[in-house]
Amino acid sequence: MLANEDLLALMSYDDKWQLAYHQMPVSGWMNDPNGSIQVDGTYHLYYQYQPNSANGGATHWGHKTSTDLVHFCDEPIFLSPDQAFDRDGVYSGSAIQVGDDIHYFYTGNVKEAGFHDYTFSGRQQNVIHVVSPDGYQINQREVVIPHKDFPDEFTDHIRDPKLFQHEDYFYMILGGRLRTNKGAILLYRSTNLSDWTYRGYFLSGDDDQGYMWECPDTFTVDGQDVLMFSPQGVIGDRYHFQNTHNAGYLLGQFDWEKEQFDVQSPFYELDQGFDFYAPQSFVDEQGRRIMWAWFGLPDISPEYSNPTVAYGWQHAMTLPRQLFYEEGQLKQRVVSDYQKLRAHHQQILACKDSQGKLAGQVYELEIKGENIRDLSLDLRQDTKISYHADSQEFVLAHGPSGCGRRKRCLKLKQLDHLHIYSDWSSLEIFINDGQQVMSTRVYPDKGQDTIHLQTDSPCDIDLWDLKSSK
Ligand code: FRU
């Protein structure tokens, strides 16, 4: 008899919405990227994974490897919830290489009797340290911060350790929910990766910044210090924080004396589409700061039903995006490695209406203009992208192939550049060289290949069919 995960894998194999060049689970459920690292040329992507159910459950760390960041191999599961300290989930965490070893830190989730997700208590979240010589084998697994040692002013929601090094110390930040119902990031310090001392808040939030901050990450890119996290409970408006949960960043400065993050900007969203959460970054051997994110969301709104569940799988990773600090903000661009998937190329210069000239389903589309005032772009089955300079509104709108999701809007002063990656069931839209991004899953029927651009300003269009990376 086939194991359940093999059955789900067979079902997903038949799915027309299987992704051609994005990472997805072989079977079952995928959420956050974890522990991403490059070691001796090999990229390792670990991720929250439940192979036996497309609707989630106790998570494992799935594992994929690649030598070019484009073609990946599925490896055996790296960590399973099989210990007393993580029996209900090997939750999110990160990796750091020290000497020859790779050290991983994750949250071991334990749900106690009477546990309820929406109460503050009834769960343990232990910080676990794992040592591996190569990213595949595990030599050591120890609890380094047991749940009972967390500070009292926090609820039981503390998780997602991210590691970094500064001078003689290792630092760990964790996301948390205070009893006052505000989000905060805890900072711990260590000299040996096993003994950790609590140093206080790296940052704590205000009332309007959400009740819980998940998946913190902090780094310097192009000379700028950044703090990234995924707040829950931020109230949105027409142009901001439209999803149930959101992900974004603050610009500021590390204050090493106070061991805090000194905030110098508003909280900016990283992606204003329907599906983007829990981003995590790492530096690769070329020195690039690369970010993956979950191409999905927790607690999705009831009007959305994801049709891939019927095919035994749900969710994916976004494309890996390189981060840049330019013109006072973070910009995101898909790592250039993906250009190797480019196949047939079509170019139309100074185009105002592409009716009948372009078509595609799995592609990269680049549109360049100068101060475009009005633009409308119909894609796939019934997805429409539009921009009007008078209202300064950029809109992504789905029809029925959005499976219940309708519209996301953002404010945009000027439009010069659009770069779109389309896969069988996804779109990632990069605006003005990655200044703003909208990512969404979408479920068109096979053969729905419309690409129809109409604009008042002549645009140069490049369209590349993309090969599958499987
Ligand atoms: C974010 C998150 C993390 C947690 C993990 C569990 O999506 O809720 O905070 O560690 O997912 O799968």
PDB file of C-alpha atoms and ligand atoms in Angstrom, residues 29 31-32 34 48 57 59 90-93 107 125 159-160 212 214-215 230 232 277-278 294 298, ligand 1:
ATOM      1  CA  TRP A  29       1.954  21.488   3.011  1.00  0.00           C
ATOM      2  CA  ASN A  31       5.199  27.297   4.774  1.00  0.00           C
ATOM      3  CA  ASP A  32       8.138  29.440   5.966  1.00  0.00           C
ATOM      4  CA  ASN A  34      14.084  28.164   7.302  1.00  0.00           C
ATOM      5  CA  GLN A  48       8.212  24.273   7.195  1.00  0.00           C
ATOM      6  CA  GLY A  57      -0.257  19.897  10.922  1.00  0.00           C
ATOM      7  CA  THR A  59       5.633  20.743  10.874  1.00  0.00           C
ATOM      8  CA  VAL A  90       9.704  21.735  14.407  1.00  0.00           C
ATOM      9  CA  TYR A  91       8.881  25.386  13.957  1.00  0.00           C
ATOM     10  CA  SER A  92      10.831  28.057  12.115  1.00  0.00           C
ATOM     11  CA  GLY A  93      14.460  28.955  12.655  1.00  0.00           C
ATOM     12  CA  THR A 107      11.466  26.563  17.934  1.00  0.00           C
ATOM     13  CA  GLN A 125       8.165  27.030  22.638  1.00  0.00           C
ATOM     14  CA  ARG A 159       9.501  31.836  18.422  1.00  0.00           C
ATOM     15  CA  ASP A 160      11.572  31.824  15.227  1.00  0.00           C
ATOM     16  CA  MET A 212       2.521  39.471  17.591  1.00  0.00           C
ATOM     17  CA  GLU A 214       6.815  36.533  13.844  1.00  0.00           C
ATOM     18  CA  CYS A 215      10.013  35.608  12.005  1.00  0.00           C
ATOM     19  CA  SER A 230       5.981  39.615  10.068  1.00  0.00           C
ATOM     20  CA  GLN A 232       0.061  40.020  13.020  1.00  0.00           C
ATOM     21  CA  TYR A 277       4.803  36.038   4.483  1.00  0.00           C
ATOM     22  CA  ALA A 278       7.607  35.036   6.851  1.00  0.00           C
ATOM     23  CA  TRP A 294       6.494  31.812   1.979  1.00  0.00           C
ATOM     24  CA  PRO A 298      -1.406  31.851   7.598  1.00  0.00           C
TER      25      PRO A 298
HETATM   26  C1  FRU B   1       5.013  31.811  10.500  1.00  0.00           C
HETATM   27  C2  FRU B   1       4.920  30.775  11.602  1.00  0.00           C
HETATM   28  C3  FRU B   1       6.102  30.881  12.551  1.00  0.00           C
HETATM   29  C4  FRU B   1       6.180  29.482  13.112  1.00  0.00           C
HETATM   30  C5  FRU B   1       5.822  28.642  11.910  1.00  0.00           C
HETATM   31  C6  FRU B   1       5.073  27.370  12.226  1.00  0.00           C
HETATM   32  O1  FRU B   1       4.290  31.463   9.370  1.00  0.00           O
HETATM   33  O2  FRU B   1       3.711  30.872  12.301  1.00  0.00           O
HETATM   34  O3  FRU B   1       5.963  31.873  13.530  1.00  0.00           O
HETATM   35  O4  FRU B   1       7.438  29.168  13.606  1.00  0.00           O
HETATM   36  O5  FRU B   1       5.018  29.459  11.068  1.00  0.00           O
HETATM   37  O6  FRU B   1       4.863  26.625  11.078  1.00  0.00           O
END
